Coordinates of N, CA and C in Angstrom, one line a residue:
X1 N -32.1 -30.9 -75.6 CA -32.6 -29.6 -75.5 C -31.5 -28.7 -75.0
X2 N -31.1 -27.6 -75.3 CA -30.4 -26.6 -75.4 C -31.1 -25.3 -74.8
X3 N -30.5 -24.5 -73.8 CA -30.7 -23.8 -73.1 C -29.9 -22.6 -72.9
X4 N -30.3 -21.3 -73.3 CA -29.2 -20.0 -73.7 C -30.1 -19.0 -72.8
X5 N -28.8 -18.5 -72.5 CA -29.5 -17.0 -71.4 C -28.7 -15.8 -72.0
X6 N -29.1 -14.6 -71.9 CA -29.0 -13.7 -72.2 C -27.2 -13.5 -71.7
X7 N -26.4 -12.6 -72.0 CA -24.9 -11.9 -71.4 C -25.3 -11.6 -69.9
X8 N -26.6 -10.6 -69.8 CA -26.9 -10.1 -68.5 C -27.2 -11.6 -67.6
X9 N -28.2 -11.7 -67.9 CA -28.7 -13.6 -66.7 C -27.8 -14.5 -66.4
X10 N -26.4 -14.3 -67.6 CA -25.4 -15.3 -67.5 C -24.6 -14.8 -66.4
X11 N -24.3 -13.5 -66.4 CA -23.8 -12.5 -65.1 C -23.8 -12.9 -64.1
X12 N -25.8 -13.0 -64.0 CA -26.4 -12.9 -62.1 C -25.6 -14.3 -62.3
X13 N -26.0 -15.1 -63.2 CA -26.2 -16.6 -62.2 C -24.8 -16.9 -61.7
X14 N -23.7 -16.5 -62.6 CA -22.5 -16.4 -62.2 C -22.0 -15.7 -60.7
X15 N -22.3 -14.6 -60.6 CA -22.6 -13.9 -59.5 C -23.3 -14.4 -58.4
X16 N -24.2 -15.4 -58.4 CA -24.9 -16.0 -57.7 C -24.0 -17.3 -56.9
X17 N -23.6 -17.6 -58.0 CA -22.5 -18.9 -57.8 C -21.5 -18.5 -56.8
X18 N -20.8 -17.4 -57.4 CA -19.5 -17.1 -56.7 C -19.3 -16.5 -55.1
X19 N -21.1 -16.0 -54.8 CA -21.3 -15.4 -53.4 C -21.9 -16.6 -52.7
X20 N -22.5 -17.7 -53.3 CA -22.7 -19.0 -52.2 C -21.8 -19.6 -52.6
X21 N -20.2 -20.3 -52.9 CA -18.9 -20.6 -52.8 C -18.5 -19.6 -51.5
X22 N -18.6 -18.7 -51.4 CA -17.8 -17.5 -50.7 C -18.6 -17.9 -49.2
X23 N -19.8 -17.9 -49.6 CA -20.4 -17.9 -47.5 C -20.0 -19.3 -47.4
X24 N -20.0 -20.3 -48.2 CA -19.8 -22.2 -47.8 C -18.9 -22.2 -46.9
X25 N -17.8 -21.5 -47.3 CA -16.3 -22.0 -46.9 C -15.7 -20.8 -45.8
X26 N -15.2 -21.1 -44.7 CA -14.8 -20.2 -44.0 C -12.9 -20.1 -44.0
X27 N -12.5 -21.0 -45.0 CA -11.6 -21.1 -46.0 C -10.6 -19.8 -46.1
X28 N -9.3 -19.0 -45.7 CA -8.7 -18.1 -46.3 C -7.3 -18.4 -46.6
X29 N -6.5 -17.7 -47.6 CA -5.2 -17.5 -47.9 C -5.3 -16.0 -47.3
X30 N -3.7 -16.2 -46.3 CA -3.0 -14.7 -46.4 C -1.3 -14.5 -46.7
X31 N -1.6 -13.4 -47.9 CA -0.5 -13.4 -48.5 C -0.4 -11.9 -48.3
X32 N 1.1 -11.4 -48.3 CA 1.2 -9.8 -48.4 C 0.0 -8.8 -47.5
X33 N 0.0 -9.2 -46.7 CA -0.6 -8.6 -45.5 C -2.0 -8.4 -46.1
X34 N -2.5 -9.3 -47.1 CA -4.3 -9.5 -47.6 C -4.3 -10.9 -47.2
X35 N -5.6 -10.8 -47.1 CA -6.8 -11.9 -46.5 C -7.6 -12.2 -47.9
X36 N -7.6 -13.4 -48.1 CA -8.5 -13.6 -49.1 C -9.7 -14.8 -49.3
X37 N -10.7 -14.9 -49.6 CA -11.6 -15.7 -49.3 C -11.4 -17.2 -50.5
X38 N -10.9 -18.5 -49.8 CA -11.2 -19.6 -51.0 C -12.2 -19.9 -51.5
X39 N -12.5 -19.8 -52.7 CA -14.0 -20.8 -53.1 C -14.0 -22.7 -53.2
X40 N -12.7 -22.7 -53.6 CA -12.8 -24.3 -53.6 C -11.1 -24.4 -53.0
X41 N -11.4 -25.9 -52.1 CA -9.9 -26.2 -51.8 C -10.5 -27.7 -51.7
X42 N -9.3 -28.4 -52.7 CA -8.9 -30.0 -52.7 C -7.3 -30.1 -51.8
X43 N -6.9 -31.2 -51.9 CA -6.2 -31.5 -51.9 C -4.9 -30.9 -52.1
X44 N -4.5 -30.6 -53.6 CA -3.2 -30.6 -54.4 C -3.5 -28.9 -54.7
X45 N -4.2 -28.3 -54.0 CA -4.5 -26.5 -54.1 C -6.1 -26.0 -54.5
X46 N -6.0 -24.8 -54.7 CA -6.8 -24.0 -54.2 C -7.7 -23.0 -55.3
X47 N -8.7 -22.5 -55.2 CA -9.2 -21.5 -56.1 C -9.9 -20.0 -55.2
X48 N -9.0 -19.2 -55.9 CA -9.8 -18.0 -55.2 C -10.3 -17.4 -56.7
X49 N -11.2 -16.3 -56.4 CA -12.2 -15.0 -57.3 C -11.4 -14.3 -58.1
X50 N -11.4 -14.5 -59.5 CA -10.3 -14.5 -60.7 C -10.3 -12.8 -60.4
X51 N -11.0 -12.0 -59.7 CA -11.1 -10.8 -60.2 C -10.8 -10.2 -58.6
X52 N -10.8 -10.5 -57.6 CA -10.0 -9.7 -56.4 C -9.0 -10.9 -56.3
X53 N -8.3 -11.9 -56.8 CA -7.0 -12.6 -56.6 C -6.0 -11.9 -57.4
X54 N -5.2 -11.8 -56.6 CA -3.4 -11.5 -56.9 C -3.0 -12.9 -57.5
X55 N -2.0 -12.3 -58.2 CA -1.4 -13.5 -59.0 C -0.2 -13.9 -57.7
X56 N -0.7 -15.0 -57.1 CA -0.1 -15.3 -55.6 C 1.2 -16.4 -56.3
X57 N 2.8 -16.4 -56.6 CA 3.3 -17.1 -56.0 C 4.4 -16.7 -55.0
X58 N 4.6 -18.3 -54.6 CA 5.5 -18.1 -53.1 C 4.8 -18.8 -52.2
X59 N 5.3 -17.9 -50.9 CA 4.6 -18.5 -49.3 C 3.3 -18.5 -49.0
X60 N 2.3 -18.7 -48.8 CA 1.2 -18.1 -48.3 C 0.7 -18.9 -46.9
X61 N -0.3 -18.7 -46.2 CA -0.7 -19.0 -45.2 C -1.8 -19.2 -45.4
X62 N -2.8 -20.7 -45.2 CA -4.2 -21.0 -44.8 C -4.4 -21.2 -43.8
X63 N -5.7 -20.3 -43.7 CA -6.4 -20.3 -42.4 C -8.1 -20.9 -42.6
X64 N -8.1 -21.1 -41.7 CA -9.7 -21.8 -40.9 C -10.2 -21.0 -40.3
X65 N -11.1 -19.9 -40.5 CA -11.4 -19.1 -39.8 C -10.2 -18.5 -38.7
X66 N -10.0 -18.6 -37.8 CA -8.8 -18.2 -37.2 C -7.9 -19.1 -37.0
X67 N -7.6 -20.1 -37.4 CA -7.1 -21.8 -37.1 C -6.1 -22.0 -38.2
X68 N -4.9 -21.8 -37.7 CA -3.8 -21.5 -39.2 C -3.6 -23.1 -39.7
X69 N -4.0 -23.6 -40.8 CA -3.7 -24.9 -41.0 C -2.6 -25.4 -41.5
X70 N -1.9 -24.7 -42.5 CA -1.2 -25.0 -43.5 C -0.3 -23.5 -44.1
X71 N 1.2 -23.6 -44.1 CA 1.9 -22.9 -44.8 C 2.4 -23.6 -46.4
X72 N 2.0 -23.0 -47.2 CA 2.2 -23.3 -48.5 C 3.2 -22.3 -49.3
X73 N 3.6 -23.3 -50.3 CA 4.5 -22.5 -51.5 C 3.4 -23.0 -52.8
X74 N 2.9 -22.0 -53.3 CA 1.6 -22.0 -54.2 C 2.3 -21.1 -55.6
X75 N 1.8 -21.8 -56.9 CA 1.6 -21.3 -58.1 C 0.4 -21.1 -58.8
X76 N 0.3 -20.1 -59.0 CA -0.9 -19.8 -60.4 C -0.7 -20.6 -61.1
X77 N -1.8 -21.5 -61.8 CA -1.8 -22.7 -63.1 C -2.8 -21.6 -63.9
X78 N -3.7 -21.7 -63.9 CA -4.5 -21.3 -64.9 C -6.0 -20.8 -64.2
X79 N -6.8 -19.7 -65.1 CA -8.2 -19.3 -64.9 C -8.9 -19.7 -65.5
X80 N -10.6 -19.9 -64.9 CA -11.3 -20.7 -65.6 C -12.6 -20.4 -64.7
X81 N -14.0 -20.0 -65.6 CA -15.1 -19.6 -65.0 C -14.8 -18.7 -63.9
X82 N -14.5 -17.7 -64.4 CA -13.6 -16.8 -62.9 C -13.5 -17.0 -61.6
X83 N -12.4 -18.1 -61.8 CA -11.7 -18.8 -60.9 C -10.4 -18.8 -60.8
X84 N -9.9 -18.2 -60.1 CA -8.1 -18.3 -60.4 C -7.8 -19.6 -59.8
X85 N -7.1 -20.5 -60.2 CA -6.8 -21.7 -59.8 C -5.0 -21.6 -59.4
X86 N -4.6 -22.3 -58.3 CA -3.6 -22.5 -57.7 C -2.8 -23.5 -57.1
X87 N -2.1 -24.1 -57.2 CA -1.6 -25.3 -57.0 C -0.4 -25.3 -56.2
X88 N -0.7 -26.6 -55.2 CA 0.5 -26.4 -53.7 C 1.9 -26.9 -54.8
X89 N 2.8 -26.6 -54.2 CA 4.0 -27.0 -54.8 C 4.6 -27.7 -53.2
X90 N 4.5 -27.4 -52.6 CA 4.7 -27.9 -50.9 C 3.5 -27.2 -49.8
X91 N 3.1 -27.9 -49.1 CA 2.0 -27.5 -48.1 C 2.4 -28.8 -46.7
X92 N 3.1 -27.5 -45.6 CA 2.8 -28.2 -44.6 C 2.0 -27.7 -43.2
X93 N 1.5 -28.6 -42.3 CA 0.9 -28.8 -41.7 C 1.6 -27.4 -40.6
X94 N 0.4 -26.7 -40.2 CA 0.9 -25.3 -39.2 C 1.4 -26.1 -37.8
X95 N 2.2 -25.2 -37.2 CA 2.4 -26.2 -35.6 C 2.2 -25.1 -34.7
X96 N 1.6 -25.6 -33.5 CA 2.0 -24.5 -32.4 C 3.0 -24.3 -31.6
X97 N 3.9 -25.1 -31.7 CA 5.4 -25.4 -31.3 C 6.6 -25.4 -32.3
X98 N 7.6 -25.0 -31.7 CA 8.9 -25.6 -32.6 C 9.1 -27.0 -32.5
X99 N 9.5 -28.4 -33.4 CA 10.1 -29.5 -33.4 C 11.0 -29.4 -32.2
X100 N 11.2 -30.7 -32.1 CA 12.2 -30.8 -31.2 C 12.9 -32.0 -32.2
X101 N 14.2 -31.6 -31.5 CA 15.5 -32.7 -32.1 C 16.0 -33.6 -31.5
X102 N 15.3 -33.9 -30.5 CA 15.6 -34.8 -29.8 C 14.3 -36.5 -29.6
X103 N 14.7 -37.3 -28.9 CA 13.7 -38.3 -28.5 C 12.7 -37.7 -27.2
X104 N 12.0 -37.9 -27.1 CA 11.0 -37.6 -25.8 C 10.4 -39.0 -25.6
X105 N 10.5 -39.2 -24.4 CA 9.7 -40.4 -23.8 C 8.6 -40.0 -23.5
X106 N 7.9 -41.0 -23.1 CA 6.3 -40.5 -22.7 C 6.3 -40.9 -21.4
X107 N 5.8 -39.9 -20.5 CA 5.8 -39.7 -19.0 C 6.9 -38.8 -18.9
X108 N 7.5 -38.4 -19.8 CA 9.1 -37.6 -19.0 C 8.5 -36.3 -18.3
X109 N 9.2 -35.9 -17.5 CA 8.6 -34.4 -16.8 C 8.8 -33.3 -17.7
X110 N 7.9 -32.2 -18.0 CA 7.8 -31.1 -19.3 C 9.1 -30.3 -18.0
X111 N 8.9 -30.6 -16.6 CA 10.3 -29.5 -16.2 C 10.7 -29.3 -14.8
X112 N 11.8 -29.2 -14.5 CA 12.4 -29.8 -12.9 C 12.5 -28.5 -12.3
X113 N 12.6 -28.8 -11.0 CA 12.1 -27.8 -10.4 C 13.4 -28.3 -9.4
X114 N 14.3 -27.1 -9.2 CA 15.4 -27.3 -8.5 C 15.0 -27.0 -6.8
X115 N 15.7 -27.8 -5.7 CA 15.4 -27.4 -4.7 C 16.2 -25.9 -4.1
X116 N 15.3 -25.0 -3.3 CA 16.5 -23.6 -2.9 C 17.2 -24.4 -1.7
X117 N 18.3 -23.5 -1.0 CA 18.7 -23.7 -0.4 C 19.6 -22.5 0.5

């Protein structure tokens, strides 16, 4: 059995879809000083709302609600059920530190404290 809705009902439900995706995920890309809300994130990239997404490539930044997770170099692949779909080309993990270049032992002192004199 086969099941057809009107242009308008096909709208809502669509519309319906795309604002419970939107509250699920507290999910964002920020690119070019916008904030934008993800509807789906896997693995290997991302989907934002075909119709307020910028055709994002380059750097962007994922965040977690305020929790920066991931700096990515992302491409537009393709749209689908107004979805803009996007794909990591590199994604790595945010740090709150700079690397270090060196070895660190474990127990070493984070810092010495000279005697005055």
């Amino acid at each position: 059995m086969t099941t057809y809705f009107s242009a308008e009902v096909q709208a809502g439900i669509d519309a319906a879809r795309k604002k419970a995706l939107k509250q699920r995920h507290r999910l964002r890309v920020e690119a070019d000083g916008r904030s934008i809300r993800v509807l789906r994130y896997w693995e290997d990239g991302f989907t934002l709302d075909a119709e307020t997404a910028p055709q994002l490539r380059g750097l962007v930044d994922l965040y977690d609600g305020s929790k920066h997770l991931y700096q990515c170099l992302v491409i537009a692949t393709d749209e689908e059920d107004g979805e803009m779909r996007y794909e990591f080309k590199r994604s790595t993990p945010a740090m709150d530190r700079a690397p270090v270049d060196f070895y660190q032992e474990d127990g070493a002192p984070v810092a010495l404290i000279e005697q005055q004199v």
